[in-house]
PDB file of C-alpha atoms in Angstrom:
ATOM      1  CA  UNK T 238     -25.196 -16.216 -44.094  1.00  0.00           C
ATOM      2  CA  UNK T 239     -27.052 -14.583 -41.022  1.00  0.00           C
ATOM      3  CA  UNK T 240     -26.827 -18.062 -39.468  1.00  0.00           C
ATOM      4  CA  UNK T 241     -22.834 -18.093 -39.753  1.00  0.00           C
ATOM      5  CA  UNK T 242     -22.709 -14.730 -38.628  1.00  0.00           C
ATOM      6  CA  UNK T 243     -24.265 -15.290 -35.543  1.00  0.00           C
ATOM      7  CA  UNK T 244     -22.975 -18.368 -34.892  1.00  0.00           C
ATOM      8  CA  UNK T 245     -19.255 -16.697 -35.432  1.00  0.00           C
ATOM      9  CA  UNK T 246     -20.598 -14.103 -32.643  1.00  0.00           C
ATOM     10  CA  UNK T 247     -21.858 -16.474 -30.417  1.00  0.00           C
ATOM     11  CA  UNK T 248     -18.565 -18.397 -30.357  1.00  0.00           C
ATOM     12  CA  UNK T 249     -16.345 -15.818 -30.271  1.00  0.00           C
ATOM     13  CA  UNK T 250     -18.791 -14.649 -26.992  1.00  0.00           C
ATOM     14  CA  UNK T 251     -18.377 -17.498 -25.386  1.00  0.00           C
ATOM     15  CA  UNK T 252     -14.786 -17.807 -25.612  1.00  0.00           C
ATOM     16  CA  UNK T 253     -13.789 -14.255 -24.523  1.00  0.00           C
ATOM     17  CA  UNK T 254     -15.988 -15.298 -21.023  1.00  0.00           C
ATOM     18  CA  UNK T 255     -13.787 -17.914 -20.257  1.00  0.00           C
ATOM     19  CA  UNK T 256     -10.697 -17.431 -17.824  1.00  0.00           C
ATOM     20  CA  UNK T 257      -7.352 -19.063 -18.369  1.00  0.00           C
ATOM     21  CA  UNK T 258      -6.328 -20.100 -14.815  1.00  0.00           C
ATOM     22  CA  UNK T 259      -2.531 -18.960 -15.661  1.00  0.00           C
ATOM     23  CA  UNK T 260      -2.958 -15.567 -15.716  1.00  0.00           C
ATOM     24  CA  UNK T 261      -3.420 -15.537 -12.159  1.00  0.00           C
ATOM     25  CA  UNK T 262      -1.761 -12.264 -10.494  1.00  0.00           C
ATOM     26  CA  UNK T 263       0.168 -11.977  -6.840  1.00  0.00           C
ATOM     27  CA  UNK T 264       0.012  -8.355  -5.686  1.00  0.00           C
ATOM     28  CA  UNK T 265       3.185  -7.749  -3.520  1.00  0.00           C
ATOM     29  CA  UNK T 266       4.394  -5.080  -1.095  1.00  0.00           C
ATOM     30  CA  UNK T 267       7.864  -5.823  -2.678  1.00  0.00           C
ATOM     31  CA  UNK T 268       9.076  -3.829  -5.196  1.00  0.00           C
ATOM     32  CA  UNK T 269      10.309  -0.129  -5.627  1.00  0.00           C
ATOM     33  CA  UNK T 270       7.155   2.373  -4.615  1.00  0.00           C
ATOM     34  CA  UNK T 271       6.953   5.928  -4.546  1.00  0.00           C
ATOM     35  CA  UNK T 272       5.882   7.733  -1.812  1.00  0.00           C
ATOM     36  CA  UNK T 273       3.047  10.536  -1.987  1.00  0.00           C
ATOM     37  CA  UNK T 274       1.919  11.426   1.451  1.00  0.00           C
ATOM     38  CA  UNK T 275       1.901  10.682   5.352  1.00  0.00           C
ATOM     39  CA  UNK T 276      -1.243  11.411   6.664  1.00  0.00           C
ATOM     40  CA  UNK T 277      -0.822  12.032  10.706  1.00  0.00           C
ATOM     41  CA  UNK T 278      -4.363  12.174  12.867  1.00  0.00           C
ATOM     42  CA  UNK T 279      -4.546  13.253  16.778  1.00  0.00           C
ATOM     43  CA  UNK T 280      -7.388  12.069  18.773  1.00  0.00           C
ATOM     44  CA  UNK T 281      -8.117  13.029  22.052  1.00  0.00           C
ATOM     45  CA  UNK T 282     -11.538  11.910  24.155  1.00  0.00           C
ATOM     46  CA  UNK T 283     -12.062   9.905  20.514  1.00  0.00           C
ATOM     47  CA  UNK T 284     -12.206  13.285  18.497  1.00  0.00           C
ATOM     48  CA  UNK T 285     -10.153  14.231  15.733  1.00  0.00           C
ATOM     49  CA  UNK T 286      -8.072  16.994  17.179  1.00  0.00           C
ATOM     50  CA  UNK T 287      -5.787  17.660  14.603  1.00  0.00           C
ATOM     51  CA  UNK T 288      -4.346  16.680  11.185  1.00  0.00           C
ATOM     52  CA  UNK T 289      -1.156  16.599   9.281  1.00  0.00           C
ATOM     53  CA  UNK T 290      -0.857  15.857   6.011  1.00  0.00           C
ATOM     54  CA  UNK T 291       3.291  15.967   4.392  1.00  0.00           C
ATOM     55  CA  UNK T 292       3.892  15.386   0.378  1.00  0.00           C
ATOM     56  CA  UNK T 293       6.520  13.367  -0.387  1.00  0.00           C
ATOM     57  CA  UNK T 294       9.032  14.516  -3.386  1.00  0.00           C
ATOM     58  CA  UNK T 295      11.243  12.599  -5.000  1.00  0.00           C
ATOM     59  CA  UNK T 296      11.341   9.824  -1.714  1.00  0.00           C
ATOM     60  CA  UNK T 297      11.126   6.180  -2.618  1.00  0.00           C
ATOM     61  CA  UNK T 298      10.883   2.540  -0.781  1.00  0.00           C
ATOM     62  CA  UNK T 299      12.439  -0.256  -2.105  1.00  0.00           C
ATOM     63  CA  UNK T 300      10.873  -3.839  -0.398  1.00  0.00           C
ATOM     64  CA  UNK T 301      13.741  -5.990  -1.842  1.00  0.00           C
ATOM     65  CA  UNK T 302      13.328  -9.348  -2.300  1.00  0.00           C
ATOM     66  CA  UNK T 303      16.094 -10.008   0.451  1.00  0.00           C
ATOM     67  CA  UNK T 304      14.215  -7.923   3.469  1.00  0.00           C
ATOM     68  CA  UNK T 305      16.030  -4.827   3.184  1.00  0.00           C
ATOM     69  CA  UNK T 306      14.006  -1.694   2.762  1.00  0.00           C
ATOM     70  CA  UNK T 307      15.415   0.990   1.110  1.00  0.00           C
ATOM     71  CA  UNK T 308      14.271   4.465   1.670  1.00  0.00           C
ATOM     72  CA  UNK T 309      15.969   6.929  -0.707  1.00  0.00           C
ATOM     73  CA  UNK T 310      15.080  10.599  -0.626  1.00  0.00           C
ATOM     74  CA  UNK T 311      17.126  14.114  -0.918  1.00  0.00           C
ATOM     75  CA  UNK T 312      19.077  13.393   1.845  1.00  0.00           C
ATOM     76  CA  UNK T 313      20.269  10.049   1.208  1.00  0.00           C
ATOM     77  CA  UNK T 314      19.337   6.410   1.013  1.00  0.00           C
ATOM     78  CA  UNK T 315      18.691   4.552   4.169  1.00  0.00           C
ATOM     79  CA  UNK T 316      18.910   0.935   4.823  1.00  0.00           C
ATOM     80  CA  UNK T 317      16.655  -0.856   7.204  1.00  0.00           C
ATOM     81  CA  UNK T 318      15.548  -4.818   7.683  1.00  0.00           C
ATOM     82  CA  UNK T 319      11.914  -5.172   7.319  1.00  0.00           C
ATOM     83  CA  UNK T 320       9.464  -8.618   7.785  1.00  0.00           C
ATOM     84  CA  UNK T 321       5.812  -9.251   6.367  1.00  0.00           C
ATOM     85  CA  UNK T 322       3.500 -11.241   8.611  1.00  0.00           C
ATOM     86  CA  UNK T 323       1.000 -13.501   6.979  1.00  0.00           C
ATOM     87  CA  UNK T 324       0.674 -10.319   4.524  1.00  0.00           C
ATOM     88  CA  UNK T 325      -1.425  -8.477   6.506  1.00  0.00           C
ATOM     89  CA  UNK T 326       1.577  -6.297   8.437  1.00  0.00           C
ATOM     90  CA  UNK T 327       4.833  -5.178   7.543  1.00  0.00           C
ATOM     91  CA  UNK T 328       7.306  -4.304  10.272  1.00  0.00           C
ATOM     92  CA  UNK T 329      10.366  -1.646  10.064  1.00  0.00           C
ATOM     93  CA  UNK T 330      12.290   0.818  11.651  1.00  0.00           C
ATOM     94  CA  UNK T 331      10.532  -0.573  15.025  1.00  0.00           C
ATOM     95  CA  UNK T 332       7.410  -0.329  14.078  1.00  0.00           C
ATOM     96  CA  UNK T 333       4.160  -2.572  12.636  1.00  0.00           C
ATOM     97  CA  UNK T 334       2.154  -1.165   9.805  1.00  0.00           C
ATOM     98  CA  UNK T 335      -0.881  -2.633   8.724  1.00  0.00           C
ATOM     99  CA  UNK T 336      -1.106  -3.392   5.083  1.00  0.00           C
ATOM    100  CA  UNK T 337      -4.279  -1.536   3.378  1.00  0.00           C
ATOM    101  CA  UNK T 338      -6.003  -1.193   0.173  1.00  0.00           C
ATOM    102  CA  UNK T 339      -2.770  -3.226  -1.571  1.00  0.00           C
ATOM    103  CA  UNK T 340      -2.868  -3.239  -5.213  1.00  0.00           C
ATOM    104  CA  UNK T 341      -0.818  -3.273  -8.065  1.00  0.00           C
ATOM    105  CA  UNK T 342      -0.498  -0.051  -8.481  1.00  0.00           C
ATOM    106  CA  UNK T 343      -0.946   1.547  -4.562  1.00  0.00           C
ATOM    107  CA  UNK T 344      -0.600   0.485  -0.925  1.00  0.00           C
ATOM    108  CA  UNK T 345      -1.599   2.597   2.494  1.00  0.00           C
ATOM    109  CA  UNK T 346       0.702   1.441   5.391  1.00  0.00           C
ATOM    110  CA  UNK T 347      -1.303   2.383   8.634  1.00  0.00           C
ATOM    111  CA  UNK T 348       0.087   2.911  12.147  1.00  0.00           C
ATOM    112  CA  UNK T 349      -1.787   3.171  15.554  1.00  0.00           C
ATOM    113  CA  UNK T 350      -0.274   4.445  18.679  1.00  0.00           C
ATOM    114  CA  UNK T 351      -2.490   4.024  22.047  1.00  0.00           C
ATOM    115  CA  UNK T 352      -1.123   7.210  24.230  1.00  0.00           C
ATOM    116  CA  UNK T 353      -4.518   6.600  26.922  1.00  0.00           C
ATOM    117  CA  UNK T 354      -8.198   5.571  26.555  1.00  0.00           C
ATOM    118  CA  UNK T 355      -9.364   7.703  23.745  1.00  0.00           C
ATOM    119  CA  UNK T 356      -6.347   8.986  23.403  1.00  0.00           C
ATOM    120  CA  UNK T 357      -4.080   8.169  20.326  1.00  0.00           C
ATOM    121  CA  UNK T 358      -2.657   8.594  16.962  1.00  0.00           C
ATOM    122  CA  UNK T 359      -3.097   7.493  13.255  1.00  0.00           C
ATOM    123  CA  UNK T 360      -0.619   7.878  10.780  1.00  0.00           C
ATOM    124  CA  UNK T 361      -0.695   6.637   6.855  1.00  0.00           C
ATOM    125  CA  UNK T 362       2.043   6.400   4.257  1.00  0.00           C
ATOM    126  CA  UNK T 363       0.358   6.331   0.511  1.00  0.00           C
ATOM    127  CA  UNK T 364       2.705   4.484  -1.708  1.00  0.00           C
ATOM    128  CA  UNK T 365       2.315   4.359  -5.524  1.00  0.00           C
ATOM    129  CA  UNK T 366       4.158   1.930  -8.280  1.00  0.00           C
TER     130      UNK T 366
END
């Protein structure tokens, strides 16, 4: 009886360590995210000078499938083309975002503007699903 019963263990072990090779996930920037925050940072002579931080209510964006982004919020919905490169970066509205810390529930969108050596700005929208 002990012998069966570890046996039974031993099996059932074994087969909850192995993976099935279909259930294989993609994690997408498509899809309808809210947004949370925008995190803006000023440097100047490479020192943080200031920060901004805005929380988002009710404001969501929509990657469709077709590369339109829609950004809805209480003033309206907006409408804008958007393309991923080798999903890394996401461009819209004229500018290139890197793609950070994408999962299937959250995504940071980062954005670096140069103004002069040591001299620049970081900004951050934190999406959530």
């Amino acid at each position: 009886m002990k012998r069966t019963l570890l046996l039974s263990l031993v099996v059932v072990l074994i087969l909850s360590a192995c993976k099935k090779k279909n259930e294989e996930v993609i994690i997408s920037l498509q899809g309808k995210w809210t947004a949370e925050s925008d995190v803006y940072k000023e440097y100047n002579n490479s020192t943080l000078t200031s920060t901004y931080t805005y929380t988002y209510e009710k404001t969501t964006f929509d990657f469709q499938s077709n590369n339109n982004l829609l950004i809805k919020d209480e003033y309206g919905t907006e409408t804008l083309p958007y393309t991923i490169q080798n999903g890394t970066t996401v461009t819209f509205a004229g500018d290139t975002y890197e793609i950070k810390n994408l999962t299937a529930k959250s995504v940071v969108l980062y954005y670096r503007e140069e103004y002069a050596p040591g001299e620049y700005m970081e900004y951050f929208i934190n999406l959530k699903k």
